[in-house]
mmCIF file of C-alpha atoms in Angstrom:
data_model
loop_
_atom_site.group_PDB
_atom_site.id
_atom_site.type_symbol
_atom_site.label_atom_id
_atom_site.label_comp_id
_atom_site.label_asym_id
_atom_site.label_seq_id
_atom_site.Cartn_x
_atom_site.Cartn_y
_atom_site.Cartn_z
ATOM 1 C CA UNK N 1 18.427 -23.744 21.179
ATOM 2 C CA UNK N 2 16.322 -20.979 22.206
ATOM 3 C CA UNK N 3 13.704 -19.063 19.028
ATOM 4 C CA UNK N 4 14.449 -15.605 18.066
ATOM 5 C CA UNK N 5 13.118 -13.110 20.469
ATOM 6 C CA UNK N 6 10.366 -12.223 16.752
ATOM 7 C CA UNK N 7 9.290 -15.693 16.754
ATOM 8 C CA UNK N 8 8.166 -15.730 20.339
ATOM 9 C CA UNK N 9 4.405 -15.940 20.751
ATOM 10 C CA UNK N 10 4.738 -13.449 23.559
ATOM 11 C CA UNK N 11 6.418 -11.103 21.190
ATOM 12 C CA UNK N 12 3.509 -12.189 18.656
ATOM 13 C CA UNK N 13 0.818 -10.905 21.134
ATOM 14 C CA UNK N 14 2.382 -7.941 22.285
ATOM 15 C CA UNK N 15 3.003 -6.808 17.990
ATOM 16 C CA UNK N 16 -0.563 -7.678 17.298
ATOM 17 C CA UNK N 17 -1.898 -5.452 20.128
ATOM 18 C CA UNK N 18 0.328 -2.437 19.285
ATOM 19 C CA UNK N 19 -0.603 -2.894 15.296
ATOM 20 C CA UNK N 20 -4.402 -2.854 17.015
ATOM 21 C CA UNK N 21 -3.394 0.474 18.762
ATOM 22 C CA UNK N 22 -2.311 1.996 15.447
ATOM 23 C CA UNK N 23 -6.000 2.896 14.143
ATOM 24 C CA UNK N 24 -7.172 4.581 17.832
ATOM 25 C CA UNK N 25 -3.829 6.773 17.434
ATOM 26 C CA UNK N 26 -4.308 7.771 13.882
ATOM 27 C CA UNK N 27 -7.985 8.583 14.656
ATOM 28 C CA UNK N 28 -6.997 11.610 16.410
ATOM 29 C CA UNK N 29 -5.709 12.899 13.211
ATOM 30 C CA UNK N 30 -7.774 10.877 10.562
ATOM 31 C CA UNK N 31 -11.434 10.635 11.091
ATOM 32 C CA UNK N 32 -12.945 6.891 9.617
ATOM 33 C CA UNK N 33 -11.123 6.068 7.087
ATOM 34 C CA UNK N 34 -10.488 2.503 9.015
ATOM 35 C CA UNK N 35 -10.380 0.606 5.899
ATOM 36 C CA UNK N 36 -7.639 2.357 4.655
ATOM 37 C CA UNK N 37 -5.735 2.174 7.734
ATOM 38 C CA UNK N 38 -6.005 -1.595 8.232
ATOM 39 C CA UNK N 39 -4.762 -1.804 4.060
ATOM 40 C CA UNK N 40 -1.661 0.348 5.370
ATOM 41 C CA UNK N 41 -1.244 -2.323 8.168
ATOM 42 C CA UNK N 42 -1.608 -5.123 5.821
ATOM 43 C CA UNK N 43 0.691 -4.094 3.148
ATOM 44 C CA UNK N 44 3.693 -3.312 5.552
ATOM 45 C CA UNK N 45 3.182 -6.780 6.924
ATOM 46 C CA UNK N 46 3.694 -8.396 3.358
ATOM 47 C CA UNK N 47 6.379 -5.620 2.397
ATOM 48 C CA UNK N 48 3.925 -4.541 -0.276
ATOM 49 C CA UNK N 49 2.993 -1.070 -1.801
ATOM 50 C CA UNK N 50 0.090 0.826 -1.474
ATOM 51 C CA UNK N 51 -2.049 2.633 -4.205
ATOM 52 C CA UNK N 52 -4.409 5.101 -2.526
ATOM 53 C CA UNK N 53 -6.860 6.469 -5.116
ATOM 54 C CA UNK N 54 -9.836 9.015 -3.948
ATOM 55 C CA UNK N 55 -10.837 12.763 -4.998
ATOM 56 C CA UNK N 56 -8.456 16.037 -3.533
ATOM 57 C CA UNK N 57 -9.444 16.539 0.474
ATOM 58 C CA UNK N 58 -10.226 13.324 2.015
ATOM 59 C CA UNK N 59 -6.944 13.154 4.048
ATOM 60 C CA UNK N 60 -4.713 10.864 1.811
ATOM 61 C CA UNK N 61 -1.856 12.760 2.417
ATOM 62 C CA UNK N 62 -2.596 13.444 6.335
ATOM 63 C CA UNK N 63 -3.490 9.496 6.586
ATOM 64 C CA UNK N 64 0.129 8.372 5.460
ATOM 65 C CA UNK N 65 1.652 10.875 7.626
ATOM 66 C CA UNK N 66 -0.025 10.210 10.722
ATOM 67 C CA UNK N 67 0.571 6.151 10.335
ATOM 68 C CA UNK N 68 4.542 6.916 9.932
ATOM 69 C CA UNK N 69 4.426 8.863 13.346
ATOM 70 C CA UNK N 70 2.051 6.623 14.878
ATOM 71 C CA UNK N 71 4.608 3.722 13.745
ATOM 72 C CA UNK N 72 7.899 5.563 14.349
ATOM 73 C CA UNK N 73 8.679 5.436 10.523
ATOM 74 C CA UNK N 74 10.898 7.880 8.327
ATOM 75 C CA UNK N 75 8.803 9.225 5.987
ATOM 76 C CA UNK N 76 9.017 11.651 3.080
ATOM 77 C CA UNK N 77 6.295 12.815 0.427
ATOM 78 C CA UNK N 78 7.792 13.712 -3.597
ATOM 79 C CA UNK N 79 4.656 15.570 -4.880
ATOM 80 C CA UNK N 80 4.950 14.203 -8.460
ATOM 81 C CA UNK N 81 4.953 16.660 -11.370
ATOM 82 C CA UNK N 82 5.186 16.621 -15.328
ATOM 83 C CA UNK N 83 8.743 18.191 -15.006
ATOM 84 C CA UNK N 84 9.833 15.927 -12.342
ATOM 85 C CA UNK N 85 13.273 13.363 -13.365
ATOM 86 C CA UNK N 86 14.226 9.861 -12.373
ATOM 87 C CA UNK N 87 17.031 11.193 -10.647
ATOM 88 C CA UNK N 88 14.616 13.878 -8.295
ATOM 89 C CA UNK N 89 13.363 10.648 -6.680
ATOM 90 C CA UNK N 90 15.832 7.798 -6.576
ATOM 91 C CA UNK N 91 19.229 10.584 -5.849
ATOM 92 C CA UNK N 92 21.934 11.326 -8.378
ATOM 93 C CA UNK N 93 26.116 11.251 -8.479
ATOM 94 C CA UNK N 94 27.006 15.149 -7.095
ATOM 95 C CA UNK N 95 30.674 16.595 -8.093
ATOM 96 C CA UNK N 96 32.640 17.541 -4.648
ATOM 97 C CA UNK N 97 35.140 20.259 -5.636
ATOM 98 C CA UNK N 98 36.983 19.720 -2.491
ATOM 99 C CA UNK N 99 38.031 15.803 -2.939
ATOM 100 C CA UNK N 100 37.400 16.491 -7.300
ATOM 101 C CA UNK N 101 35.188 12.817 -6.762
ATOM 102 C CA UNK N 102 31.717 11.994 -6.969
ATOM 103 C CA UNK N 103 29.283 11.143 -4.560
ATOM 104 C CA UNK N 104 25.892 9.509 -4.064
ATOM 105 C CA UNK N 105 23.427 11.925 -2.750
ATOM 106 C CA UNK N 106 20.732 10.072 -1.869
ATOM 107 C CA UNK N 107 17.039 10.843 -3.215
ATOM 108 C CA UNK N 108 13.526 11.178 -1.114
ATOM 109 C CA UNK N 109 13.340 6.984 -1.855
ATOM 110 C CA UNK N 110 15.387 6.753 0.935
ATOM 111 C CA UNK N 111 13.185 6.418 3.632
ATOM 112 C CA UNK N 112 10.510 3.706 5.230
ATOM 113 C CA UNK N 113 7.491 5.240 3.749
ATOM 114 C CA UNK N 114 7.590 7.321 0.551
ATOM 115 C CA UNK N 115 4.625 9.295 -0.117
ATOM 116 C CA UNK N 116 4.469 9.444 -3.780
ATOM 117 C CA UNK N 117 1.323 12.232 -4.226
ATOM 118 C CA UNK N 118 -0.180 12.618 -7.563
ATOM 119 C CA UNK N 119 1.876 9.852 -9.017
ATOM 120 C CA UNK N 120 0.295 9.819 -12.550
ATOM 121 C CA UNK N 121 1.364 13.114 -12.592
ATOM 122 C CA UNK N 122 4.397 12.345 -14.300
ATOM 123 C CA UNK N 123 5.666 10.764 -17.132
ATOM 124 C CA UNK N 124 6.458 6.948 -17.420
ATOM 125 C CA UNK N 125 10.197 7.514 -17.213
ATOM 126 C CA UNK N 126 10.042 8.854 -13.852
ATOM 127 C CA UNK N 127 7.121 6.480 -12.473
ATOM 128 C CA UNK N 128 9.453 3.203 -14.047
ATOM 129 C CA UNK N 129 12.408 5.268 -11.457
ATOM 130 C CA UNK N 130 10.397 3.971 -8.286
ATOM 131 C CA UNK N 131 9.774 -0.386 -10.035
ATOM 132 C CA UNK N 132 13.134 -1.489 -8.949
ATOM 133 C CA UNK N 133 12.811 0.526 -5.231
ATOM 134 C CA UNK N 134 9.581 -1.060 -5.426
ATOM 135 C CA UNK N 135 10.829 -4.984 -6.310
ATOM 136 C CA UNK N 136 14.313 -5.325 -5.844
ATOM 137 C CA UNK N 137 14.259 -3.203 -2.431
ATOM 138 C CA UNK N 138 17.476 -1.202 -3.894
ATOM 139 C CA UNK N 139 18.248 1.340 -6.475
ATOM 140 C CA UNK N 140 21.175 1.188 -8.908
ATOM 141 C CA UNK N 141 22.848 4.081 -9.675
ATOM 142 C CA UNK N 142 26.114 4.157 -12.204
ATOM 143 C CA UNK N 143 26.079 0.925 -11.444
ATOM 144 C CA UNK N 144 25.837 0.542 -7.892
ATOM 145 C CA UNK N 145 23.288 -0.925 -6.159
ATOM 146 C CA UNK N 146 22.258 0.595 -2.935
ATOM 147 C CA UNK N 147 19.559 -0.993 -0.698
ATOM 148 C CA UNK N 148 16.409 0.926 0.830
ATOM 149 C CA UNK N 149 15.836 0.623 4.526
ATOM 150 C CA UNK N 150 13.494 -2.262 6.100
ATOM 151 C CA UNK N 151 10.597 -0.983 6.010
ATOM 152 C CA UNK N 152 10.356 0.029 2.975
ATOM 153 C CA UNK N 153 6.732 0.962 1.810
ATOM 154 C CA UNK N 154 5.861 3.043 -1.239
ATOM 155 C CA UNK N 155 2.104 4.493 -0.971
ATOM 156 C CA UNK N 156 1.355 6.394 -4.202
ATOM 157 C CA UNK N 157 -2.235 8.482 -4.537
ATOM 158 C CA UNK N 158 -4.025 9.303 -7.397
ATOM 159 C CA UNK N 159 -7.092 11.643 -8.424
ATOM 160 C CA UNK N 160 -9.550 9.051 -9.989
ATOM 161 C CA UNK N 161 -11.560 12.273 -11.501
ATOM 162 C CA UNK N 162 -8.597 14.213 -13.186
ATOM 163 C CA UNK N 163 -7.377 12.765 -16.202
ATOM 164 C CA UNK N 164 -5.956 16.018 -17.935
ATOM 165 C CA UNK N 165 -2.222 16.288 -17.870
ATOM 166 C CA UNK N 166 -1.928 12.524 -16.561
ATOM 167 C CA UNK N 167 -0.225 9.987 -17.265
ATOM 168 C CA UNK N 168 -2.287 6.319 -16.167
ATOM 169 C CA UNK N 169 0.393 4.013 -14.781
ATOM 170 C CA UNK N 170 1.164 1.334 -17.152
ATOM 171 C CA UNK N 171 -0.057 -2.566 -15.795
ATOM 172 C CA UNK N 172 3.575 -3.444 -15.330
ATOM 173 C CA UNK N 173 3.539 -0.925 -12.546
ATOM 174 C CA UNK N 174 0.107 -1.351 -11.257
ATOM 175 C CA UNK N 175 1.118 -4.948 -10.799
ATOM 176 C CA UNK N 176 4.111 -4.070 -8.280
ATOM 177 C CA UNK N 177 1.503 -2.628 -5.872
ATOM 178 C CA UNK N 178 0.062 -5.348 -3.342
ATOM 179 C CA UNK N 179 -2.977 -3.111 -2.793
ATOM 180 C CA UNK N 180 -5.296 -0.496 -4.238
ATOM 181 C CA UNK N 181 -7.067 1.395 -1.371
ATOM 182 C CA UNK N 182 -10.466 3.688 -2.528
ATOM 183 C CA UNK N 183 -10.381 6.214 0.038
ATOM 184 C CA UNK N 184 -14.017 7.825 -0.190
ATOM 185 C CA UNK N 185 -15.922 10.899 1.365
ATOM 186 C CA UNK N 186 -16.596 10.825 4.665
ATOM 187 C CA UNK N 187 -20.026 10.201 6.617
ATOM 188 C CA UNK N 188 -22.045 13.539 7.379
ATOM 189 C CA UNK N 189 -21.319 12.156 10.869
ATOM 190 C CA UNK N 190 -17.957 11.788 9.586
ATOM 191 C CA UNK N 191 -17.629 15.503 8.360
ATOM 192 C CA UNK N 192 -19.269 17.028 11.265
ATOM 193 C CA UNK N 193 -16.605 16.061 13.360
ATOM 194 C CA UNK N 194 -13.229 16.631 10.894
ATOM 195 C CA UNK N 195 -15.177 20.082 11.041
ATOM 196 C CA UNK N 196 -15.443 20.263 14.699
ATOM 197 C CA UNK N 197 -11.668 19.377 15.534
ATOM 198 C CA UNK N 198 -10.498 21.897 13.052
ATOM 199 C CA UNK N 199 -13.099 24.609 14.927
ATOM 200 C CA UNK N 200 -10.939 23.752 18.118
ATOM 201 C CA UNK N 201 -7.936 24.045 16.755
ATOM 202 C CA UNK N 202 -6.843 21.288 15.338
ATOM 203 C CA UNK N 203 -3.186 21.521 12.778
ATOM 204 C CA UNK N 204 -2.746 19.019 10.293
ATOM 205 C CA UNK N 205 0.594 19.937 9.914
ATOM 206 C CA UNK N 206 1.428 19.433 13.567
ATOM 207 C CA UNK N 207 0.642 15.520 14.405
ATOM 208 C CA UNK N 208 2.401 16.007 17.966
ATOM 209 C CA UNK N 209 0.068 18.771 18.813
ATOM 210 C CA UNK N 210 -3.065 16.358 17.725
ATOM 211 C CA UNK N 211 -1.664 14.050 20.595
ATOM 212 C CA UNK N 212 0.127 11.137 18.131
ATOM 213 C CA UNK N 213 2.436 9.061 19.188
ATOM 214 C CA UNK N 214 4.893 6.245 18.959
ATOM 215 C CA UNK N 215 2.513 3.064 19.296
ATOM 216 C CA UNK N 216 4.876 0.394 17.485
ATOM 217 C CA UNK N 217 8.029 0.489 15.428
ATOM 218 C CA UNK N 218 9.997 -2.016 13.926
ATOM 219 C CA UNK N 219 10.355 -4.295 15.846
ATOM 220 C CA UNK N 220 6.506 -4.869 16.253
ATOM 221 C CA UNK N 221 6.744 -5.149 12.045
ATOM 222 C CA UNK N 222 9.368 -7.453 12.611
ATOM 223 C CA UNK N 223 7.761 -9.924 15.078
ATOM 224 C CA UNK N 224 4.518 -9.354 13.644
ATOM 225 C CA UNK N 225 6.217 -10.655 9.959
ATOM 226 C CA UNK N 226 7.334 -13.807 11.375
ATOM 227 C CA UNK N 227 4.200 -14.892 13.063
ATOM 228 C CA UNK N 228 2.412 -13.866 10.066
ATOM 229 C CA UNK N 229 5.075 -16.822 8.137
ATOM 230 C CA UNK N 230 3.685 -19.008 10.178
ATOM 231 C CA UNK N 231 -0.174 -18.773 9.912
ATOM 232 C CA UNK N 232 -1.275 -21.944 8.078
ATOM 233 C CA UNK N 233 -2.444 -21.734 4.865
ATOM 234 C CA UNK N 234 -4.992 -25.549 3.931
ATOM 235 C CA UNK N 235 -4.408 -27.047 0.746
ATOM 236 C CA UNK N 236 -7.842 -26.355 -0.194
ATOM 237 C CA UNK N 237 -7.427 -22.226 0.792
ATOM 238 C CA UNK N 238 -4.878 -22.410 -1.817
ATOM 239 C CA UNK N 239 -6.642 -23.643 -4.389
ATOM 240 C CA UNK N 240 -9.851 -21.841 -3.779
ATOM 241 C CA UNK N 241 -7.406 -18.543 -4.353
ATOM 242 C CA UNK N 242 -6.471 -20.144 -7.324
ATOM 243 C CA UNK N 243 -9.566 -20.788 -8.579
ATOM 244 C CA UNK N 244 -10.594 -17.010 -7.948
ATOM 245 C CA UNK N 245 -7.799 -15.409 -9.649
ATOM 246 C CA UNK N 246 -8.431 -17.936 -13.097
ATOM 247 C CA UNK N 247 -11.635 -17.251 -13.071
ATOM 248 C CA UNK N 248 -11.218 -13.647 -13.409
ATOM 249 C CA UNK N 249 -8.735 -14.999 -16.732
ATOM 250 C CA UNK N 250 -11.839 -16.612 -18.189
ATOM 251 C CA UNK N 251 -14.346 -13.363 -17.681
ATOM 252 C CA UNK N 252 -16.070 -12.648 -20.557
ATOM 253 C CA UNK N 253 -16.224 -8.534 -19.178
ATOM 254 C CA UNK N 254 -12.087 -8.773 -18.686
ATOM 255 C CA UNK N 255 -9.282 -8.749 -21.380
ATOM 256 C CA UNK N 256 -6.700 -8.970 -18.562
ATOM 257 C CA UNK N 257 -7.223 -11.711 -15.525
ATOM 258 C CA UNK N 258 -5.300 -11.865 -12.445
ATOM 259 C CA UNK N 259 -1.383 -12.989 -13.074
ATOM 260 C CA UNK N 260 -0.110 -15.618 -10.875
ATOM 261 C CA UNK N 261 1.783 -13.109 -8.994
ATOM 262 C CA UNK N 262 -1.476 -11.499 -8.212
ATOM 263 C CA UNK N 263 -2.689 -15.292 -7.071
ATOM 264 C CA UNK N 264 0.413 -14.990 -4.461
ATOM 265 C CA UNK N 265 -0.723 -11.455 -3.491
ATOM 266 C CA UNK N 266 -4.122 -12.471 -2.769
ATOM 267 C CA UNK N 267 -2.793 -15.471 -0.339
ATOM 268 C CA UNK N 268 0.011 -13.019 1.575
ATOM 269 C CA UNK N 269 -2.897 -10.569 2.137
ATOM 270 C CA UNK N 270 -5.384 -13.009 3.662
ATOM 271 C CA UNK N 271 -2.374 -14.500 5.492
ATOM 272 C CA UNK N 272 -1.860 -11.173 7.647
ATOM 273 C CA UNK N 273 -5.340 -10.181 7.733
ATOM 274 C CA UNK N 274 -6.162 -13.718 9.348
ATOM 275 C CA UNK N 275 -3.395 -12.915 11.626
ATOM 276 C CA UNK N 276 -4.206 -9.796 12.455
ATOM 277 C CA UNK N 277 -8.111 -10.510 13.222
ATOM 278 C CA UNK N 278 -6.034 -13.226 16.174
ATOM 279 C CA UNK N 279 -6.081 -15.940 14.252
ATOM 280 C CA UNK N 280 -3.308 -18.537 13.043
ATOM 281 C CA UNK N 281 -4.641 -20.116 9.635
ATOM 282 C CA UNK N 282 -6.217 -18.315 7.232
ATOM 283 C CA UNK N 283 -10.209 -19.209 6.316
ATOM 284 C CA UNK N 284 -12.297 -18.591 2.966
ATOM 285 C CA UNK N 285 -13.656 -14.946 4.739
ATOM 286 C CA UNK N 286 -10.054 -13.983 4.866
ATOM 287 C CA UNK N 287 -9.742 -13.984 0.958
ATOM 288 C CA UNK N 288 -13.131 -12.627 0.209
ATOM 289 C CA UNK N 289 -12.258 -9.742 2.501
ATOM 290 C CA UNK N 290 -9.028 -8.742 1.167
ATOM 291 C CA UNK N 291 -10.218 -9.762 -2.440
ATOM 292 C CA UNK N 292 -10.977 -6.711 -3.779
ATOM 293 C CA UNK N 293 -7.913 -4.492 -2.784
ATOM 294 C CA UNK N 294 -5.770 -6.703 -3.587
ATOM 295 C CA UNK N 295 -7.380 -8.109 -7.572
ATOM 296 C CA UNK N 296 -8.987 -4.424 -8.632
ATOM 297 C CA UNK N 297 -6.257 -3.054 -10.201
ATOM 298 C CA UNK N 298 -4.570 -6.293 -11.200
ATOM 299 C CA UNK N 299 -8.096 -6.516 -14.101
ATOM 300 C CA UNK N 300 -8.715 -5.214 -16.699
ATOM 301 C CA UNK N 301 -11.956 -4.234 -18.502
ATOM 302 C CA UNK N 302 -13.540 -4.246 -21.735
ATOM 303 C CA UNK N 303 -14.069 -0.994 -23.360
ATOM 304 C CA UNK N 304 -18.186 -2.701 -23.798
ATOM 305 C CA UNK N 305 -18.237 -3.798 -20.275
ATOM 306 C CA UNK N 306 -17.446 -0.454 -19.411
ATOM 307 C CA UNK N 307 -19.772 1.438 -21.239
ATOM 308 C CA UNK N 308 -22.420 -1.236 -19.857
ATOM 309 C CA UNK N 309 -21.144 0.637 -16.185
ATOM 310 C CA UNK N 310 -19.265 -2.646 -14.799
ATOM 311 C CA UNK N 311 -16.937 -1.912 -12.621
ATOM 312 C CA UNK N 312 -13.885 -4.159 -11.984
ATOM 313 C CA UNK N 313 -15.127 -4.473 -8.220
ATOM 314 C CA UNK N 314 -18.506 -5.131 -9.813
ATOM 315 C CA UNK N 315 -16.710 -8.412 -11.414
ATOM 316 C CA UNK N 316 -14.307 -9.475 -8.833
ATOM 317 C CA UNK N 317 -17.799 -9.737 -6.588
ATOM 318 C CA UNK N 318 -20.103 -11.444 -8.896
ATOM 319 C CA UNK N 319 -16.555 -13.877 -9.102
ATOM 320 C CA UNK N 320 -16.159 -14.607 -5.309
ATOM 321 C CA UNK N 321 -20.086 -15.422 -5.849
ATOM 322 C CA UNK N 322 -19.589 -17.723 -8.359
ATOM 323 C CA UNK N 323 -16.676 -19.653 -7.142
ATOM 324 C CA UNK N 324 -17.567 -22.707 -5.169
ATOM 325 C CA UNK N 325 -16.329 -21.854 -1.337
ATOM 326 C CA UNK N 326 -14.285 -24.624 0.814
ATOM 327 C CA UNK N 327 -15.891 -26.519 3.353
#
């Protein structure tokens, strides 16, 4: 019996090298920011979420929009308020006059990529609306489940130097994202040229005008998911990503460690990264690379640690220092 046309290595090769061409089409709309980008890339190949945290006018918004064209994705952005309900995201039962029954009319969740902007913006009823979209992949309403399209990818932003009128996500939630992405000022080099595109012209609100186009779509994601199933993973890469994630559980600078579910996060992100860098098994650079957006927001400080200035990066390095490396 022939393999699927996604498990093909030809099919494989060909995903890999349009998930490559994502980051030269998003440049023309995003400059650096590559990081960020290959996160993105990462998290749709483990159907993860995305937690995008950086200060108001670094292109957060811009970045999310430009990968859904760039990828062929639906996308839609809820800008998250104080005032905003459960029902605003995740759709509601609507009265029809005409046939006197009630239908679903489905909410903004409804979509490949949700931009959720300024999500601890609102109150922990409406942020717990988006944890079963997030896990389950549906969203019950009156007692219906109704399943989200594949892909499904929530990226959520945050202001990390605003807290008034916020509302910090509780660990329960923080936990259902695969990744938290810092998304920093640009370069001066950097800035010199985001200022030089808009002096020619350039429209943030028009991506087809900045020259972005289709470079992948879903079945890319879906080929590219299967090969990633199949990059080995050693017995000894497993345990060294155990090994990480308990030792953050036994930090004296930490009352919260990295969960086991966080363990399996760690190992699905090196998975894809090792696949995506052309490789088919997954080495000890792997995990230290993806270590840190995956296990930042998965710890939790002490209120002395942080007064000492640690940093939950700050310990999740001095931990992948520590930690003896396979051979």
């Amino acid at each position: 019996m022939s393999a699927p046309i996604s498990d093909t290595p030809g099919n494989a090769d060909r995903a890999r090298a349009s998930l490559e061409a994502l980051r030269a089409e998003i440049a023309k709309a995003v400059v650096g920011q590559d990081p960020a980008v290959t996160g993105l890339v990462v998290a749709l190949l483990c159907r993860g979420h995305v937690l995008l945290e950086g200060v108001p006018g670094v292109a957060k918004t811009l970045l999310v929009r430009a990968l859904a064209s760039a990828l062929e994705l639906d996308t839609k952005r809820v800008q998250f308020t104080p005032d905003l309900m459960p029902s605003d995201v995740t759709g509601s039962l609507v009265y029809d006059a005409r046939t006197a029954e009630f239908s679903f009319q489905p909410g903004p969740v409804f979509t490949n990529l949700l931009l959720a902007d300024e999500i601890n913006r609102t109150p922990p009823k409406t942020q717990s609306s988006l944890l079963e979209a997030m896990e389950e992949r549906q969203v019950t309403v009156d007692g219906t489940p109704r399943a989200l399209p594949d892909p499904f990818l929530v990226a959520a932003t945050q202001n990390p130097v605003e807290y008034e009128g916020t509302y910090p996500l509780p660990e329960a939630q923080l936990d259902r994202f695969l990744l938290k992405l810092n998304v920093p000022l640009p370069s001066r080099q950097d800035e010199i040229a985001v200022l030089n595109r808009h002096a020619e012209g350039f429209n943030p609100r028009d991506l087809a005008a900045a020259g972005i186009r289709p470079v992948a779509g879903p079945d890319d994601l879906e080929a590219a998911r299967a090969a990633v199933a199949k990059t080995a993973v050693s017995p000894e890469i497993t345990g060294y990503v155990v090994d990480i994630c308990r030792a953050t559980r036994e930090s004296p600078s930490l009352t919260l460690g990295v969960s086991p579910r966080g363990a399996t996060a760690l190992l699905s992100t090196a998975r894809a990264w090792a696949w995506l860098t052309g490789r088919d098994y997954v080495t000890p650079d792997d995990v230290k690379a993806l270590a840190l957006p995956t296990l930042r927001h998965r710890i939790q400080l002490r209120p002395e640690a942080e007064m000492e200035g640690v940093t939950a990066d700050s310990v999740i390095t001095a931990i992948l220092a520590n930690v003896p490396v396979p051979r």
